[in-house]
Coordinates of N, CA and C in Angstrom, one line a residue:
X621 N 0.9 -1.2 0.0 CA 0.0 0.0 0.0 C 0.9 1.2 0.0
X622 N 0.4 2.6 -1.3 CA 1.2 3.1 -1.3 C 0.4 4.8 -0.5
X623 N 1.2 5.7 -0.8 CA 0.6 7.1 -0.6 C -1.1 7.3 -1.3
X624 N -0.9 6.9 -2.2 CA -2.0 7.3 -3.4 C -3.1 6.1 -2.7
X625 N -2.9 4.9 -2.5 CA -3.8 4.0 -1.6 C -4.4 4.6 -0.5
X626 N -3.1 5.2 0.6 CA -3.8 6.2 1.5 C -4.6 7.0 1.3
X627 N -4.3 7.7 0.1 CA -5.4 9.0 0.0 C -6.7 8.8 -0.6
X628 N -6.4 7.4 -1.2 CA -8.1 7.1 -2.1 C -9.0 6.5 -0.5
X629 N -8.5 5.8 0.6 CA -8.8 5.3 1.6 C -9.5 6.7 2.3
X630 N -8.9 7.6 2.6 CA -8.9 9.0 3.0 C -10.3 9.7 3.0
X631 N -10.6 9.8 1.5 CA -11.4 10.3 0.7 C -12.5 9.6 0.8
X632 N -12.4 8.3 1.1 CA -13.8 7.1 1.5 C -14.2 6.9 2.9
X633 N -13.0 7.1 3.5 CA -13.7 7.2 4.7 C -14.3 8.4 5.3
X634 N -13.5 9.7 4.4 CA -14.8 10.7 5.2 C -15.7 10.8 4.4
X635 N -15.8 10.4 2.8 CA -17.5 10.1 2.2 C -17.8 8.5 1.8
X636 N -17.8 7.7 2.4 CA -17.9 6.0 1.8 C -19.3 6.4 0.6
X637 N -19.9 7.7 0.5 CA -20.9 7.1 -1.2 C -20.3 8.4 -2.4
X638 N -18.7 8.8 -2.3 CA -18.4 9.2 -3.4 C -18.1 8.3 -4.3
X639 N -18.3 8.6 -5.6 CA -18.5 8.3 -6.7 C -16.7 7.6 -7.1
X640 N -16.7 7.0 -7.8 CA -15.1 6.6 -8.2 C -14.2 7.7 -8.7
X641 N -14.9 8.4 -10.0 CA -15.1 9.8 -10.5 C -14.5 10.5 -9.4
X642 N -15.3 10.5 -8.4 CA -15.0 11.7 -7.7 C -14.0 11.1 -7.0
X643 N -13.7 10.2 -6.7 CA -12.6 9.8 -5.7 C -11.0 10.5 -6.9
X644 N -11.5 10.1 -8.0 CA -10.2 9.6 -8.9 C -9.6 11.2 -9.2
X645 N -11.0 12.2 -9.0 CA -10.5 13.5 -9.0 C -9.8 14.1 -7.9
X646 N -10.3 13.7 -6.3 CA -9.4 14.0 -5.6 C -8.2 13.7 -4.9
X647 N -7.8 12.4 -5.5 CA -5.9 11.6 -5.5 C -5.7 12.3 -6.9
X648 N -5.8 12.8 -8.2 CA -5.6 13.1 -9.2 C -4.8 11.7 -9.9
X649 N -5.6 10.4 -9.9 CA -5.7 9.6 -10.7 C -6.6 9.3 -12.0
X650 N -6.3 8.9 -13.1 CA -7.4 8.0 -14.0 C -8.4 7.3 -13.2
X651 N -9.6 7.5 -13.9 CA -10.7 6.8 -13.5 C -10.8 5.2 -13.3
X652 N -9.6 4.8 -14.6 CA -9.3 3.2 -14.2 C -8.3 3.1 -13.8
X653 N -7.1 3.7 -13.5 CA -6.4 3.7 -12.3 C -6.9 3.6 -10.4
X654 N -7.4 4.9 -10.5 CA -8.6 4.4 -9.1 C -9.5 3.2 -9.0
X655 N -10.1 2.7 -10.2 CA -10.9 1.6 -10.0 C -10.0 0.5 -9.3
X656 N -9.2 0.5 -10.2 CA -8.5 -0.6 -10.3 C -7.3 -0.8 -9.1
X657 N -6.8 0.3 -8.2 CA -6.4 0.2 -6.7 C -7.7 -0.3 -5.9
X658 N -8.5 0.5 -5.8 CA -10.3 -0.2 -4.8 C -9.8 -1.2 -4.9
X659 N -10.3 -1.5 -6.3 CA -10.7 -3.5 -6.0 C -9.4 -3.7 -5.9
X660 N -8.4 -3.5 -5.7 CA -7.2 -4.1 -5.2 C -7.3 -4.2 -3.6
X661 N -7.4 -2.8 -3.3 CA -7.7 -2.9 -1.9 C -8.5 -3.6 -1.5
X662 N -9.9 -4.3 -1.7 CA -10.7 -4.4 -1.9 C -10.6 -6.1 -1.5
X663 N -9.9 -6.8 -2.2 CA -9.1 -8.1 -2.5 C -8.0 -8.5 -1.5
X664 N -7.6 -7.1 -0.6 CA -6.5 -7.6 0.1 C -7.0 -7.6 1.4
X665 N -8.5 -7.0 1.1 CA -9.0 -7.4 2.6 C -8.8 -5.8 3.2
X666 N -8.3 -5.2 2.8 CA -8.3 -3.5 3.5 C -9.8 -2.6 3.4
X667 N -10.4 -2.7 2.6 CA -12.0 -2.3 2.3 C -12.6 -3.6 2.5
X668 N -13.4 -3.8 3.7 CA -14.1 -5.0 4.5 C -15.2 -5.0 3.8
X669 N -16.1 -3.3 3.7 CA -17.2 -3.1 3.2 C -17.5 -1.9 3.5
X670 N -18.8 -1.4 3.3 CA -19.7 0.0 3.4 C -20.3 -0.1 4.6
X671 N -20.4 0.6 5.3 CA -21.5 0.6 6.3 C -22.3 2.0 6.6
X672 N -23.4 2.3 7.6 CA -23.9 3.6 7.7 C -23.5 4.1 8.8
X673 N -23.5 5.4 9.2 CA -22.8 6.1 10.5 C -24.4 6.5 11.1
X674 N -24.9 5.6 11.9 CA -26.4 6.0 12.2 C -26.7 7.2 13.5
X675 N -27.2 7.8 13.8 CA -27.4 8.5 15.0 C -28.5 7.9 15.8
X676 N -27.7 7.6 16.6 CA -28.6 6.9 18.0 C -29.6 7.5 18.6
X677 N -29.6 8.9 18.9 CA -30.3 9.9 19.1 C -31.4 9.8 18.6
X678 N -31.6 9.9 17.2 CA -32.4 10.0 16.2 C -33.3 8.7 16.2
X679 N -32.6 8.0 16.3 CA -33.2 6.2 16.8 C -33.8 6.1 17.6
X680 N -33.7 6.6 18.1 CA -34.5 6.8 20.1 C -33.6 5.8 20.7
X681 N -32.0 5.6 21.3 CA -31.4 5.1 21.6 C -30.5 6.2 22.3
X682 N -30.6 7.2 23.4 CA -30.1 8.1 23.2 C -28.7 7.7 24.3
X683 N -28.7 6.8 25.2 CA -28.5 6.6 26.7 C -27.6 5.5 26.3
X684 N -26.0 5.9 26.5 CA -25.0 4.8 25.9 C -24.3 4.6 26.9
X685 N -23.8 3.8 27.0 CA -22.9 3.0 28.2 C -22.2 2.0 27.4
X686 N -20.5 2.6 28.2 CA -19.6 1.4 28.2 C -19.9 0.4 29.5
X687 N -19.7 -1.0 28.9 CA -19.7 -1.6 30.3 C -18.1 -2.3 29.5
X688 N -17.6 -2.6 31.0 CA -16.3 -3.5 31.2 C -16.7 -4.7 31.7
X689 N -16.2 -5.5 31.1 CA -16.7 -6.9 31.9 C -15.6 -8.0 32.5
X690 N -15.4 -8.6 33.2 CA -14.1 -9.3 33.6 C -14.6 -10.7 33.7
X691 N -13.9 -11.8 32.6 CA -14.5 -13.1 33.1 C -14.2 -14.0 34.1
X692 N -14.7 -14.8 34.5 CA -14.3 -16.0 35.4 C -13.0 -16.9 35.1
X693 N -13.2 -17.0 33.7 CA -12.3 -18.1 32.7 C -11.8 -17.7 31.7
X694 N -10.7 -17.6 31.4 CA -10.4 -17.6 29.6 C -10.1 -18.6 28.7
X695 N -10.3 -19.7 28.9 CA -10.6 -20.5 28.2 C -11.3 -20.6 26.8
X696 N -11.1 -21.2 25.9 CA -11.7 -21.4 24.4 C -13.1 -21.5 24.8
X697 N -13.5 -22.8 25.3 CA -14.9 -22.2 25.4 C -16.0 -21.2 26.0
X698 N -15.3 -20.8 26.9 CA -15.7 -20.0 27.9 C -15.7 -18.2 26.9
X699 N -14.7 -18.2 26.4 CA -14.7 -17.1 25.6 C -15.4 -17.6 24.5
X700 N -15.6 -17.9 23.5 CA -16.7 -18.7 22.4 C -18.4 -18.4 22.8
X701 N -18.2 -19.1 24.1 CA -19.6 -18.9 24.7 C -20.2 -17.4 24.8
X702 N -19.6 -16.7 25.6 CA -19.9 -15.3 25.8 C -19.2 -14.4 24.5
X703 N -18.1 -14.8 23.3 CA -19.1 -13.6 22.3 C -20.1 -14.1 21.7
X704 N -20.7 -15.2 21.3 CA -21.6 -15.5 20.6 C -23.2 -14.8 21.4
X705 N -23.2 -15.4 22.6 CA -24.4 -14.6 23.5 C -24.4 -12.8 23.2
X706 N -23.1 -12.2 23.2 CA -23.0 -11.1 22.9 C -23.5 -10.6 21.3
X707 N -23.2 -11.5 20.7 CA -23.6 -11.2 19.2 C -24.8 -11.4 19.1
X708 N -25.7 -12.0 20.0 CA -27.2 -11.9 20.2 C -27.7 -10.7 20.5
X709 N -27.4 -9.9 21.1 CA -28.0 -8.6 21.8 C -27.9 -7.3 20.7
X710 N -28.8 -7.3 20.4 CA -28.9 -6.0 19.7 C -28.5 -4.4 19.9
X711 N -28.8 -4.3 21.1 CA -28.0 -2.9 21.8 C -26.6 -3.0 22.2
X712 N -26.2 -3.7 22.0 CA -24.4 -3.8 22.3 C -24.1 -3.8 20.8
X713 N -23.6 -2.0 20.6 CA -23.4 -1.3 19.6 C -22.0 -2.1 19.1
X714 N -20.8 -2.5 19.9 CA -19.8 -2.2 19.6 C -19.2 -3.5 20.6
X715 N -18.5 -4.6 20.6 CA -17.5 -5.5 21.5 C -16.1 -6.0 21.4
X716 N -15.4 -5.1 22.3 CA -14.4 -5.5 21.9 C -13.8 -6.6 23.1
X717 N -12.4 -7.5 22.6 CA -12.0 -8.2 23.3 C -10.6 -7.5 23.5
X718 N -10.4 -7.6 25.0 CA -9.2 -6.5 25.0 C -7.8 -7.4 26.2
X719 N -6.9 -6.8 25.9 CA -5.7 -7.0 26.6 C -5.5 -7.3 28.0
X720 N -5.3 -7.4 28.4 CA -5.0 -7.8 30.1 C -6.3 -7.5 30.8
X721 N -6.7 -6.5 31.9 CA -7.8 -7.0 33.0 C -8.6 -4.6 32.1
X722 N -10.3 -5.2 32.4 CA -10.9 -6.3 31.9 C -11.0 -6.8 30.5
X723 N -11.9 -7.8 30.5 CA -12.0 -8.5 29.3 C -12.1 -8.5 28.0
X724 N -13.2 -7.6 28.2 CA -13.6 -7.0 27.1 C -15.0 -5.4 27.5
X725 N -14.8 -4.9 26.3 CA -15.6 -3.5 26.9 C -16.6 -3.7 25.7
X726 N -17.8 -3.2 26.1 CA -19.5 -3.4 25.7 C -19.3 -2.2 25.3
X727 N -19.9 -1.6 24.3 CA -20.7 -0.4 23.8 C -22.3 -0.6 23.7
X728 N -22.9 0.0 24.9 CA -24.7 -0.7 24.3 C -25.1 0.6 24.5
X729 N -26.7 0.7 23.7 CA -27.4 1.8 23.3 C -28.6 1.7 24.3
X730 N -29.3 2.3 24.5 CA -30.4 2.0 25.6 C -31.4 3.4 25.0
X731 N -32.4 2.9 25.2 CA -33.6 4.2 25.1 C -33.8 4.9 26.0
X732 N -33.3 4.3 27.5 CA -33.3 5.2 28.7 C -32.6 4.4 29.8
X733 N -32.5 5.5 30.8 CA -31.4 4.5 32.2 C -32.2 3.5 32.8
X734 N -33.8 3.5 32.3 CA -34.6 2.0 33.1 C -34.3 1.5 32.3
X735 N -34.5 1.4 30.5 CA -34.2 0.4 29.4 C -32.5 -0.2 29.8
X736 N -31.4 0.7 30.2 CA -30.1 0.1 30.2 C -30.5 -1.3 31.8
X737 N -31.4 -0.4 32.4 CA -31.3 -1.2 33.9 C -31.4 -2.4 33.7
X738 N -32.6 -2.4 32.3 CA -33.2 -3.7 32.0 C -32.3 -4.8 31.5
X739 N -32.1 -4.4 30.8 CA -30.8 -4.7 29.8 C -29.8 -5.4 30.7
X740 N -29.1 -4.3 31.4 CA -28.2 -5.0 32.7 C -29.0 -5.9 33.2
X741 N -29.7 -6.4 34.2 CA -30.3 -6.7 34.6 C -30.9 -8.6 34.4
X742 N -31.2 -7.9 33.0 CA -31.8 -9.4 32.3 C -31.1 -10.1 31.2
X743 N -30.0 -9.2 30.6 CA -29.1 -9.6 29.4 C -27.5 -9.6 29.6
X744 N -27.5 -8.5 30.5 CA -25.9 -8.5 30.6 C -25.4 -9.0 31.2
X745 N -25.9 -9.0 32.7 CA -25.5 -9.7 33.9 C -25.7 -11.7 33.8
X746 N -26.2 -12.1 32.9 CA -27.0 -13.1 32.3 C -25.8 -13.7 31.5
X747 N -24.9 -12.7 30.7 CA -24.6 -13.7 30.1 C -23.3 -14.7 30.7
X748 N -22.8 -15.7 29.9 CA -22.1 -16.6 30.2 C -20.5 -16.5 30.7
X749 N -20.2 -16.7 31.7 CA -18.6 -17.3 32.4 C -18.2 -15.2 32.9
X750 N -19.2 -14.4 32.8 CA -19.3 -13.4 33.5 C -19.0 -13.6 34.9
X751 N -17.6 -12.6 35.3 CA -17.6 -12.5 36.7 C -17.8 -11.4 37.6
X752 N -18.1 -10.1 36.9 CA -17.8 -8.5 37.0 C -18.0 -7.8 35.9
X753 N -19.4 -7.0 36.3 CA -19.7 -5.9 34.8 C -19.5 -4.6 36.1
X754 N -18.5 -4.1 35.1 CA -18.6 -2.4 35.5 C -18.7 -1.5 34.5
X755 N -19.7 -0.1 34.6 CA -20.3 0.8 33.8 C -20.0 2.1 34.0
X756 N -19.6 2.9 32.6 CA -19.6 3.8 33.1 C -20.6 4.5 32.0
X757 N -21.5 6.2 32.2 CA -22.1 6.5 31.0 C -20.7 7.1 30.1
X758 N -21.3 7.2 28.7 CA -20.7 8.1 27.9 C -21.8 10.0 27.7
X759 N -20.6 10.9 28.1 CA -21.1 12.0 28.3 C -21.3 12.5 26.7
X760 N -20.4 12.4 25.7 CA -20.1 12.3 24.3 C -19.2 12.0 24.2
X761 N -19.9 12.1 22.4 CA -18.6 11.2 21.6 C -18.0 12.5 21.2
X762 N -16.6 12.2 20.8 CA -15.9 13.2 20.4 C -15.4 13.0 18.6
X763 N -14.8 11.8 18.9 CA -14.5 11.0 17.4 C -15.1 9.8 17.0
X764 N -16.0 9.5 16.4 CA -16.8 8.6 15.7 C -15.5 7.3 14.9
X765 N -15.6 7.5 13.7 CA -14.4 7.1 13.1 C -14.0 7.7 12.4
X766 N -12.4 7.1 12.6 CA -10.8 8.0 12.1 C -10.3 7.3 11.5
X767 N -9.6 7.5 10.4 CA -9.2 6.4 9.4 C -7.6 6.8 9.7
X768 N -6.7 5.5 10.8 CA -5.4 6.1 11.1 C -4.3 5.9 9.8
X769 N -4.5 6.8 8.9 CA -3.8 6.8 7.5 C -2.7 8.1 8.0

């Protein structure tokens, strides 16, 4: 990947529905030159795909919380078990699995602090080889996504 790959990446990630055209005009490439990096990139697995940047707000999801969770076990199944439960929940915007202590951090959306209660309550606290959920709210966001180019 060179400079010119960076800047076509650049230009998609702060508009993912510009036109090729318009991409190719602002790296100042041929139109089948730019094509033909994409689907390169495209092929190497660097463009995963498109997605939408939705507003939660606007959703009626306005009440976000990280939760931290700490397991009992790290074991193959025990981890297996709990992301898959996690991939079930629809308000857990975002999960990552992370480095040393805790485990992994939740991003969930809630309609309100009784909807998150619930949620904790009946889904989070619920799920599997869980030893420790700790929450904190998000006051805002500052950066959505950054494309580190």
């Amino acid at each position: 990947m060179d400079g010119l790959d960076r800047e076509i990446l650049s230009v998609l990630q702060e508009d993912g529905r510009a036109t090729m055209t318009e991409v190719a005009q602002k790296v100042g490439l041929s139109l089948s030159a730019c094509h033909r990096r994409f689907r390169d990139l495209e092929a190497a697995g660097v463009i995963r795909g498109f997605s939408v940047d939705l507003d939660l707000d606007l959703l009626g999801l306005p009440f976000e919380a990280l939760v931290f969770v700490t397991m009992q076990a790290g074991d193959g199944s025990s981890v297996a078990a709990f992301e898959d439960a996690v991939a079930q929940i629809p308000n857990i915007v975002q999960a990552h699995r992370l480095f040393g202590e805790p485990d992994y951090q939740l991003y969930v959306a809630a309609r309100s602090k009784q909807h998150y209660q619930e949620l904790y309550d009946q889904q989070l606290s619920q799920l599997p080889g869980v030893q420790r959920l700790t929450s904190t709210l998000v006051m805002k966001t500052v950066v959505t996504h950054h494309a580190p180019l």
